[in-house]
Structure formats: C-alpha cells, structure tokens
PDB file of C-alpha atoms in Angstrom:
ATOM      1  CA  THR A   1     -38.410  67.893 -31.875  1.00 55.00           C
ATOM      2  CA  ASP A   2     -38.900  65.917 -35.098  1.00 83.00           C
ATOM      3  CA  ASP A   3     -40.294  69.030 -36.801  1.00 88.00           C
ATOM      4  CA  LEU A   4     -36.885  70.706 -36.437  1.00 93.00           C
ATOM      5  CA  ILE A   5     -34.908  67.869 -38.000  1.00 94.00           C
ATOM      6  CA  GLY A   6     -33.890  69.141 -41.411  1.00 95.00           C
ATOM      7  CA  PHE A   7     -31.743  66.269 -42.617  1.00 96.00           C
ATOM      8  CA  VAL A   8     -30.364  62.902 -41.574  1.00 96.00           C
ATOM      9  CA  GLN A   9     -26.755  62.058 -42.348  1.00 96.00           C
ATOM     10  CA  ALA A  10     -25.496  58.471 -42.519  1.00 95.00           C
ATOM     11  CA  VAL A  11     -21.998  57.631 -41.303  1.00 94.00           C
ATOM     12  CA  GLN A  12     -19.311  56.910 -43.876  1.00 93.00           C
ATOM     13  CA  ARG A  13     -16.661  54.210 -44.077  1.00 90.00           C
ATOM     14  CA  PRO A  14     -13.771  53.836 -46.557  1.00 88.00           C
ATOM     15  CA  LEU A  15     -13.874  51.411 -49.459  1.00 80.00           C
ATOM     16  CA  ARG A  16     -11.412  48.868 -48.080  1.00 71.00           C
ATOM     17  CA  PRO A  17     -10.111  46.401 -49.164  1.00 67.00           C
ATOM     18  CA  THR A  18     -11.695  47.233 -52.554  1.00 73.00           C
ATOM     19  CA  ALA A  19      -9.881  50.577 -52.780  1.00 72.00           C
ATOM     20  CA  PRO A  20      -8.817  51.534 -56.335  1.00 77.00           C
ATOM     21  CA  SER A  21      -5.158  52.056 -55.391  1.00 84.00           C
ATOM     22  CA  ARG A  22      -2.648  51.481 -52.626  1.00 81.00           C
ATOM     23  CA  PHE A  23      -2.682  55.206 -51.894  1.00 84.00           C
ATOM     24  CA  SER A  24      -6.405  55.252 -51.166  1.00 85.00           C
ATOM     25  CA  GLY A  25      -6.243  51.904 -49.368  1.00 82.00           C
ATOM     26  CA  ASP A  26      -3.491  53.035 -47.012  1.00 80.00           C
ATOM     27  CA  LEU A  27      -4.831  56.523 -46.311  1.00 83.00           C
ATOM     28  CA  GLY A  28      -8.524  55.637 -46.336  1.00 83.00           C
ATOM     29  CA  ILE A  29      -8.262  55.381 -42.567  1.00 85.00           C
ATOM     30  CA  GLU A  30      -8.730  59.168 -42.585  1.00 86.00           C
ATOM     31  CA  VAL A  31     -12.379  58.558 -43.450  1.00 89.00           C
ATOM     32  CA  SER A  32     -12.829  56.283 -40.443  1.00 88.00           C
ATOM     33  CA  ILE A  33     -11.048  58.686 -38.096  1.00 88.00           C
ATOM     34  CA  TYR A  34     -13.219  61.571 -39.237  1.00 90.00           C
ATOM     35  CA  TRP A  35     -16.527  59.708 -38.918  1.00 92.00           C
ATOM     36  CA  LYS A  36     -15.688  57.802 -35.741  1.00 91.00           C
ATOM     37  CA  SER A  37     -14.094  60.639 -33.782  1.00 89.00           C
ATOM     38  CA  ILE A  38     -14.773  64.085 -35.217  1.00 89.00           C
ATOM     39  CA  VAL A  39     -18.381  63.763 -36.396  1.00 93.00           C
ATOM     40  CA  PRO A  40     -19.746  62.267 -33.127  1.00 92.00           C
ATOM     41  CA  ALA A  41     -18.025  65.037 -31.157  1.00 90.00           C
ATOM     42  CA  SER A  42     -19.519  67.677 -33.450  1.00 91.00           C
ATOM     43  CA  GLU A  43     -22.959  66.146 -33.034  1.00 92.00           C
ATOM     44  CA  ARG A  44     -22.709  66.433 -29.246  1.00 91.00           C
ATOM     45  CA  PHE A  45     -20.757  69.658 -28.836  1.00 91.00           C
ATOM     46  CA  GLY A  46     -20.737  71.468 -32.182  1.00 93.00           C
ATOM     47  CA  PHE A  47     -22.330  71.865 -35.589  1.00 96.00           C
ATOM     48  CA  VAL A  48     -23.781  68.994 -37.642  1.00 96.00           C
ATOM     49  CA  MET A  49     -23.177  69.403 -41.361  1.00 95.00           C
ATOM     50  CA  PHE A  50     -24.854  67.722 -44.307  1.00 95.00           C
ATOM     51  CA  HIS A  51     -21.968  66.273 -46.307  1.00 94.00           C
ATOM     52  CA  GLY A  52     -23.623  66.241 -49.710  1.00 91.00           C
ATOM     53  CA  HIS A  53     -23.862  62.456 -49.940  1.00 90.00           C
ATOM     54  CA  GLY A  54     -25.068  59.564 -47.840  1.00 91.00           C
ATOM     55  CA  GLY A  55     -28.038  61.410 -46.367  1.00 93.00           C
ATOM     56  CA  ILE A  56     -31.616  62.560 -46.850  1.00 94.00           C
ATOM     57  CA  ILE A  57     -33.163  66.041 -46.663  1.00 95.00           C
ATOM     58  CA  ARG A  58     -36.772  66.841 -45.852  1.00 94.00           C
ATOM     59  CA  THR A  59     -38.613  68.244 -48.881  1.00 94.00           C
ATOM     60  CA  ASP A  60     -40.136  71.192 -47.002  1.00 94.00           C
ATOM     61  CA  VAL A  61     -36.760  72.112 -45.516  1.00 95.00           C
ATOM     62  CA  TRP A  62     -35.189  71.955 -48.965  1.00 94.00           C
ATOM     63  CA  ARG A  63     -37.841  74.319 -50.315  1.00 94.00           C
ATOM     64  CA  ASN A  64     -37.642  76.730 -47.369  1.00 94.00           C
ATOM     65  CA  VAL A  65     -33.876  77.022 -47.609  1.00 95.00           C
ATOM     66  CA  GLY A  66     -33.931  77.286 -51.384  1.00 94.00           C
ATOM     67  CA  GLY A  67     -32.018  74.132 -52.229  1.00 94.00           C
ATOM     68  CA  PHE A  68     -28.279  73.952 -52.698  1.00 94.00           C
ATOM     69  CA  PRO A  69     -26.773  77.413 -53.246  1.00 94.00           C
ATOM     70  CA  ALA A  70     -24.699  77.945 -56.405  1.00 93.00           C
ATOM     71  CA  VAL A  71     -21.360  77.960 -54.565  1.00 94.00           C
ATOM     72  CA  VAL A  72     -18.333  75.675 -54.401  1.00 94.00           C
ATOM     73  CA  ALA A  73     -19.194  74.201 -50.985  1.00 94.00           C
ATOM     74  CA  GLU A  74     -22.916  73.886 -51.630  1.00 95.00           C
ATOM     75  CA  ASP A  75     -23.433  71.258 -48.909  1.00 95.00           C
ATOM     76  CA  LEU A  76     -21.807  73.454 -46.256  1.00 95.00           C
ATOM     77  CA  ALA A  77     -23.754  76.537 -47.343  1.00 96.00           C
ATOM     78  CA  PHE A  78     -27.011  74.594 -47.307  1.00 97.00           C
ATOM     79  CA  SER A  79     -26.240  73.276 -43.806  1.00 97.00           C
ATOM     80  CA  THR A  80     -25.524  76.693 -42.292  1.00 97.00           C
ATOM     81  CA  ARG A  81     -28.546  78.259 -43.994  1.00 97.00           C
ATOM     82  CA  ALA A  82     -30.823  75.483 -42.765  1.00 97.00           C
ATOM     83  CA  ARG A  83     -29.516  76.005 -39.229  1.00 97.00           C
ATOM     84  CA  GLN A  84     -30.343  79.697 -39.455  1.00 97.00           C
ATOM     85  CA  TYR A  85     -33.935  78.675 -40.216  1.00 96.00           C
ATOM     86  CA  GLY A  86     -33.902  76.678 -36.983  1.00 96.00           C
ATOM     87  CA  TYR A  87     -33.444  73.222 -38.499  1.00 96.00           C
ATOM     88  CA  VAL A  88     -30.891  70.760 -37.170  1.00 95.00           C
ATOM     89  CA  GLY A  89     -29.170  67.717 -38.604  1.00 95.00           C
ATOM     90  CA  VAL A  90     -28.805  64.337 -36.952  1.00 95.00           C
ATOM     91  CA  ILE A  91     -26.363  61.483 -37.524  1.00 95.00           C
ATOM     92  CA  ALA A  92     -27.818  58.020 -38.169  1.00 94.00           C
ATOM     93  CA  ASP A  93     -25.214  55.809 -36.498  1.00 90.00           C
ATOM     94  CA  ASP A  94     -26.934  52.623 -37.646  1.00 92.00           C
ATOM     95  CA  VAL A  95     -26.825  53.560 -41.342  1.00 93.00           C
ATOM     96  CA  VAL A  96     -23.466  53.127 -43.080  1.00 93.00           C
ATOM     97  CA  CYS A  97     -22.463  54.361 -46.532  1.00 92.00           C
ATOM     98  CA  TYR A  98     -19.100  53.971 -48.199  1.00 90.00           C
ATOM     99  CA  GLU A  99     -16.919  56.588 -49.803  1.00 88.00           C
ATOM    100  CA  GLU A 100     -13.757  56.370 -51.824  1.00 86.00           C
ATOM    101  CA  PHE A 101     -10.560  58.071 -50.742  1.00 88.00           C
ATOM    102  CA  PRO A 102      -8.739  59.854 -53.604  1.00 89.00           C
ATOM    103  CA  PRO A 103      -6.721  57.271 -55.576  1.00 88.00           C
ATOM    104  CA  SER A 104      -3.577  59.415 -55.911  1.00 89.00           C
ATOM    105  CA  TYR A 105      -1.795  62.339 -54.317  1.00 87.00           C
ATOM    106  CA  GLU A 106      -2.773  64.530 -57.276  1.00 89.00           C
ATOM    107  CA  ALA A 107      -6.465  63.727 -56.773  1.00 90.00           C
ATOM    108  CA  PHE A 108      -6.084  64.256 -53.027  1.00 89.00           C
ATOM    109  CA  SER A 109      -4.468  67.655 -53.661  1.00 88.00           C
ATOM    110  CA  ARG A 110      -7.239  68.714 -56.069  1.00 91.00           C
ATOM    111  CA  ARG A 111      -9.897  67.736 -53.537  1.00 90.00           C
ATOM    112  CA  HIS A 112      -8.319  69.786 -50.771  1.00 88.00           C
ATOM    113  CA  ALA A 113      -7.838  72.729 -53.107  1.00 89.00           C
ATOM    114  CA  LYS A 114     -11.582  72.604 -53.732  1.00 92.00           C
ATOM    115  CA  TYR A 115     -12.206  72.436 -49.982  1.00 90.00           C
ATOM    116  CA  ALA A 116     -10.020  75.514 -49.485  1.00 90.00           C
ATOM    117  CA  ARG A 117     -11.823  77.473 -52.220  1.00 92.00           C
ATOM    118  CA  GLY A 118     -15.172  76.516 -50.766  1.00 94.00           C
ATOM    119  CA  ALA A 119     -14.058  77.524 -47.276  1.00 93.00           C
ATOM    120  CA  CYS A 120     -12.840  80.922 -48.491  1.00 92.00           C
ATOM    121  CA  GLU A 121     -16.115  81.542 -50.301  1.00 95.00           C
ATOM    122  CA  HIS A 122     -18.111  80.456 -47.253  1.00 96.00           C
ATOM    123  CA  LEU A 123     -16.123  82.763 -44.971  1.00 94.00           C
ATOM    124  CA  GLN A 124     -16.720  85.652 -47.342  1.00 93.00           C
ATOM    125  CA  HIS A 125     -20.430  85.226 -48.092  1.00 95.00           C
ATOM    126  CA  GLU A 126     -22.051  82.798 -45.649  1.00 96.00           C
ATOM    127  CA  MET A 127     -20.244  82.946 -42.320  1.00 96.00           C
ATOM    128  CA  TRP A 128     -21.341  86.352 -41.037  1.00 96.00           C
ATOM    129  CA  PRO A 129     -25.121  85.712 -41.296  1.00 96.00           C
ATOM    130  CA  PHE A 130     -24.517  82.329 -39.635  1.00 97.00           C
ATOM    131  CA  LEU A 131     -22.579  83.899 -36.756  1.00 97.00           C
ATOM    132  CA  CYS A 132     -25.243  86.564 -36.269  1.00 97.00           C
ATOM    133  CA  SER A 133     -28.199  84.163 -36.280  1.00 97.00           C
ATOM    134  CA  ARG A 134     -30.075  83.831 -32.989  1.00 95.00           C
ATOM    135  CA  ASN A 135     -31.188  80.333 -33.947  1.00 95.00           C
ATOM    136  CA  VAL A 136     -27.615  79.044 -33.778  1.00 96.00           C
ATOM    137  CA  ARG A 137     -26.022  78.295 -30.411  1.00 96.00           C
ATOM    138  CA  TRP A 138     -22.654  79.836 -29.618  1.00 95.00           C
ATOM    139  CA  PHE A 139     -20.717  76.560 -29.562  1.00 94.00           C
ATOM    140  CA  GLU A 140     -22.123  75.635 -32.985  1.00 96.00           C
ATOM    141  CA  LYS A 141     -20.876  78.962 -34.305  1.00 96.00           C
ATOM    142  CA  ALA A 142     -17.458  78.435 -32.755  1.00 93.00           C
ATOM    143  CA  ASP A 143     -17.180  74.887 -34.077  1.00 93.00           C
ATOM    144  CA  ARG A 144     -18.147  75.820 -37.625  1.00 94.00           C
ATOM    145  CA  PHE A 145     -16.010  78.954 -37.716  1.00 93.00           C
ATOM    146  CA  LEU A 146     -12.864  77.185 -36.502  1.00 87.00           C
ATOM    147  CA  ALA A 147     -13.458  74.208 -38.802  1.00 89.00           C
ATOM    148  CA  THR A 148     -13.859  76.470 -41.834  1.00 90.00           C
ATOM    149  CA  LEU A 149     -10.901  78.633 -40.852  1.00 86.00           C
ATOM    150  CA  SER A 150      -8.682  75.559 -40.502  1.00 82.00           C
ATOM    151  CA  MET A 151      -9.292  74.748 -44.187  1.00 83.00           C
ATOM    152  CA  VAL A 152      -7.594  77.976 -45.286  1.00 80.00           C
ATOM    153  CA  SER A 153      -5.138  78.592 -42.456  1.00 75.00           C
ATOM    154  CA  ALA A 154      -2.862  76.482 -40.275  1.00 71.00           C
ATOM    155  CA  PHE A 155      -3.223  78.955 -37.415  1.00 71.00           C
ATOM    156  CA  PRO A 156      -5.957  77.026 -35.491  1.00 68.00           C
ATOM    157  CA  VAL A 157      -3.884  73.838 -35.747  1.00 69.00           C
ATOM    158  CA  LEU A 158      -0.820  75.702 -34.478  1.00 72.00           C
ATOM    159  CA  LEU A 159      -2.812  76.992 -31.501  1.00 74.00           C
ATOM    160  CA  PHE A 160      -3.966  73.447 -30.735  1.00 70.00           C
ATOM    161  CA  ILE A 161      -0.402  72.105 -30.841  1.00 69.00           C
ATOM    162  CA  LEU A 162       0.911  74.881 -28.610  1.00 70.00           C
ATOM    163  CA  ASP A 163      -1.937  74.410 -26.154  1.00 68.00           C
ATOM    164  CA  TYR A 164      -1.561  70.624 -26.168  1.00 63.00           C
ATOM    165  CA  VAL A 165       2.181  70.575 -25.703  1.00 63.00           C
ATOM    166  CA  LEU A 166       2.906  73.669 -23.633  1.00 66.00           C
ATOM    167  CA  LEU A 167      -0.205  74.344 -21.582  1.00 65.00           C
ATOM    168  CA  LEU A 168      -1.463  70.834 -20.770  1.00 60.00           C
ATOM    169  CA  SER A 169       1.972  69.347 -20.128  1.00 57.00           C
ATOM    170  CA  GLY A 170       2.841  72.397 -18.023  1.00 58.00           C
ATOM    171  CA  VAL A 171      -0.321  72.108 -15.931  1.00 57.00           C
ATOM    172  CA  PHE A 172      -0.377  68.342 -15.444  1.00 53.00           C
ATOM    173  CA  GLY A 173       3.367  67.707 -15.539  1.00 53.00           C
ATOM    174  CA  PRO A 174       5.001  64.354 -16.341  1.00 49.00           C
ATOM    175  CA  ALA A 175       1.884  62.462 -15.266  1.00 46.00           C
ATOM    176  CA  PHE A 176       0.032  63.812 -18.302  1.00 47.00           C
ATOM    177  CA  GLY A 177       0.019  61.246 -21.120  1.00 46.00           C
ATOM    178  CA  THR A 178       1.069  57.636 -21.296  1.00 44.00           C
ATOM    179  CA  GLY A 179       3.985  55.574 -22.480  1.00 41.00           C
ATOM    180  CA  PRO A 180       7.369  54.675 -21.058  1.00 40.00           C
ATOM    181  CA  PHE A 181       8.711  58.231 -21.315  1.00 37.00           C
ATOM    182  CA  HIS A 182       5.575  60.108 -20.227  1.00 42.00           C
ATOM    183  CA  GLY A 183       4.269  63.279 -21.807  1.00 44.00           C
ATOM    184  CA  PRO A 184       1.589  63.759 -24.475  1.00 42.00           C
ATOM    185  CA  THR A 185       1.788  61.791 -27.713  1.00 42.00           C
ATOM    186  CA  LEU A 186       0.712  63.308 -31.024  1.00 42.00           C
ATOM    187  CA  LEU A 187      -0.126  61.123 -34.013  1.00 40.00           C
ATOM    188  CA  LEU A 188       1.141  62.392 -37.361  1.00 40.00           C
ATOM    189  CA  SER A 189       0.807  61.297 -40.975  1.00 38.00           C
ATOM    190  CA  THR A 190       2.687  58.608 -42.846  1.00 38.00           C
ATOM    191  CA  ASN A 191       5.733  59.088 -45.045  1.00 36.00           C
ATOM    192  CA  ASN A 192       6.135  56.851 -48.130  1.00 36.00           C
ATOM    193  CA  HIS A 193       4.778  53.852 -46.190  1.00 35.00           C
ATOM    194  CA  THR A 194       8.227  52.859 -44.859  1.00 36.00           C
ATOM    195  CA  ASN A 195       9.522  55.430 -42.400  1.00 37.00           C
ATOM    196  CA  PRO A 196       7.689  57.112 -39.528  1.00 37.00           C
ATOM    197  CA  THR A 197       7.023  60.802 -40.117  1.00 37.00           C
ATOM    198  CA  LEU A 198       8.423  62.587 -37.078  1.00 38.00           C
ATOM    199  CA  LEU A 199       7.881  66.003 -35.554  1.00 39.00           C
ATOM    200  CA  ALA A 200       9.570  67.411 -32.456  1.00 38.00           C
ATOM    201  CA  LEU A 201       6.945  69.045 -30.260  1.00 40.00           C
ATOM    202  CA  GLY A 202       7.536  68.759 -26.549  1.00 40.00           C
ATOM    203  CA  PRO A 203       8.340  66.461 -23.606  1.00 40.00           C
ATOM    204  CA  ALA A 204       9.652  63.038 -24.626  1.00 37.00           C
ATOM    205  CA  SER A 205       7.126  60.314 -25.374  1.00 39.00           C
ATOM    206  CA  TYR A 206       6.978  57.349 -27.752  1.00 38.00           C
ATOM    207  CA  VAL A 207       6.147  56.499 -31.345  1.00 38.00           C
ATOM    208  CA  TYR A 208       2.538  55.439 -31.711  1.00 39.00           C
ATOM    209  CA  ASP A 209       1.521  53.381 -34.727  1.00 39.00           C
ATOM    210  CA  VAL A 210      -2.068  52.605 -35.714  1.00 38.00           C
ATOM    211  CA  ARG A 211      -0.947  49.560 -37.728  1.00 41.00           C
ATOM    212  CA  HIS A 212       0.575  47.673 -34.828  1.00 43.00           C
ATOM    213  CA  SER A 213       0.649  48.000 -31.073  1.00 44.00           C
ATOM    214  CA  PRO A 214       3.279  50.294 -29.501  1.00 44.00           C
ATOM    215  CA  ASP A 215       4.200  47.261 -27.404  1.00 47.00           C
ATOM    216  CA  ALA A 216       5.161  45.351 -30.578  1.00 48.00           C
ATOM    217  CA  PRO A 217       6.798  47.934 -32.871  1.00 48.00           C
ATOM    218  CA  CYS A 218       8.779  47.322 -36.043  1.00 52.00           C
ATOM    219  CA  SER A 219      12.570  47.679 -36.170  1.00 52.00           C
ATOM    220  CA  ARG A 220      12.412  51.277 -37.428  1.00 51.00           C
ATOM    221  CA  CYS A 221      10.086  52.224 -34.584  1.00 51.00           C
ATOM    222  CA  VAL A 222      12.489  50.639 -32.094  1.00 49.00           C
ATOM    223  CA  SER A 223      15.411  52.715 -33.354  1.00 52.00           C
ATOM    224  CA  THR A 224      13.246  55.840 -33.325  1.00 49.00           C
ATOM    225  CA  LEU A 225      12.064  55.010 -29.817  1.00 45.00           C
ATOM    226  CA  GLU A 226      15.647  54.722 -28.609  1.00 49.00           C
ATOM    227  CA  ALA A 227      16.445  58.092 -30.152  1.00 49.00           C
ATOM    228  CA  ALA A 228      13.407  59.653 -28.467  1.00 44.00           C
ATOM    229  CA  ALA A 229      14.467  58.278 -25.094  1.00 44.00           C
ATOM    230  CA  SER A 230      17.743  60.195 -25.244  1.00 44.00           C
ATOM    231  CA  SER A 231      16.111  63.501 -26.243  1.00 41.00           C
ATOM    232  CA  SER A 232      13.762  66.017 -24.675  1.00 37.00           C
ATOM    233  CA  TRP A 233      11.279  65.975 -27.559  1.00 37.00           C
ATOM    234  CA  LEU A 234       8.011  64.289 -28.335  1.00 37.00           C
ATOM    235  CA  PHE A 235       7.908  62.156 -31.477  1.00 37.00           C
ATOM    236  CA  GLY A 236       4.787  60.884 -33.206  1.00 38.00           C
ATOM    237  CA  GLY A 237       4.252  59.055 -36.436  1.00 39.00           C
ATOM    238  CA  LEU A 238       2.681  56.345 -38.527  1.00 39.00           C
ATOM    239  CA  CYS A 239       4.618  53.360 -39.784  1.00 41.00           C
ATOM    240  CA  GLY A 240       3.757  50.897 -42.514  1.00 43.00           C
ATOM    241  CA  ASN A 241       6.225  48.211 -41.461  1.00 45.00           C
ATOM    242  CA  PRO A 242       5.154  44.869 -39.944  1.00 45.00           C
ATOM    243  CA  PRO A 243       5.843  44.306 -36.219  1.00 44.00           C
ATOM    244  CA  ILE A 244       8.940  42.486 -35.082  1.00 45.00           C
ATOM    245  CA  SER A 245       8.227  38.773 -34.754  1.00 44.00           C
ATOM    246  CA  SER A 246       8.138  37.571 -31.185  1.00 39.00           C
TER     247      SER A 246
END
C-alpha cells in the first residue's frame, strides 16, 4: 500500500554528449545498462535501494529510521534499515535524472574503492540484522547479500560465469545462444577504445559490439571473428572502431 512506500527513486541517465571527458563519455553507457537492466530486475525480483540522489524520502520514514547512518554507504544502510521497518522503495520510470560518470580512470578507481569500503562496512554491521528481519522477503535478502558481496569479492561473478558457460551450455547444447558459431556470448569491457577486450570462456561464439551491429563489424572484429571460428572458445568484447563501409 501507499503507507508502506518509504521512498521513490528516479531513474538515472548518463550526461552524454555533455560528458566532461572522453573517458566518461565512452564509459557512461554503464549508467544506462545499470538503470535499464539491473534496477528494473531488482524492483521485480529483488531489493530496491535508495541511491542517495535523484529521489525523495517520506519525512515520517526518515524520522522513524533515524536518517542517514554515519557510515560510508549511508544510502545503502538507510535502505536496508527502512526495509526492516517494513517500508519499500519504488522506481519512478517516468522521472529521469542525470548523473556524471567519473571523468578519469583515477576518479573511477577512487569511486569503486569507496564502494568496496562501504560494502565491507555494511557486511560487518548492517547485513546480519537485515538478513534476520521478518519484514524482508527471502529473495530481497539474497539479492542484497550477493550484490554487496560482489563489491568486495569476485567469487559471485566467477560462479555466474561458470554457471553460464558450463551449466547452461551443457544443458541446452549448441542450440543455446545465437550467432553464426552458436553458444552463449558474454559482453566484456573495452580496452583503450581501439581493440576488443577478449576473454576465453567456453563454446565458440562471436564478438558482440554495442557500438555497431554484429552484422556490420569493424575490420578488427572481423579478424577476431575469424580467429574465434577456428577455436573452441567463446570471445566477447567491446570495440570503439567504426563499422566497415558497405
């Protein structure tokens, strides 16, 4: 009911093309991926978090919870405490705010170091009461615990990769996935904006690029695709090169 809504969170979009640097302009797509794919899934099947900006909090909820705790990840701690009181958050899909991606690798690294410190602190002081709360559903607990754990350990990501490549491809066989070589395709991060970043993971597939269609790849993607066709590995990557002219 409306009485249980503790806060409303607007969706976020990256500041493009007015980004302060090429670094933030090129990698700002991470913001869109997070808010278009991860947040809606969490709203339906997991835990909704107040992100500390681009949202509103009910005054009575703020007072009941005690405001933002004096911790590194104050928005996360507030969100889990509010949920323990029985309040829930909702995403306002029709309200859009804009956020800036870090302008340099150094700023990006500092931000993620802060995320990791906040996650460690939350695991140590806030997670156990959240997991023990009867007001929180089990899948919300699982979602929040795994999300926090992934900030300080690569183990959940490793489990996902192993499950994706070994279990799903083993169960569904060559029919699982798309592309000319079949098999699942995993999208990885970019490397200096010129070469695809590659990782060998499993059954052969193709290079997927968010900047141009796989059906119209650049010359580097073509050479990588030919190499993938002669191997038994899956390759994924991002490429900053323009497509080959038709």
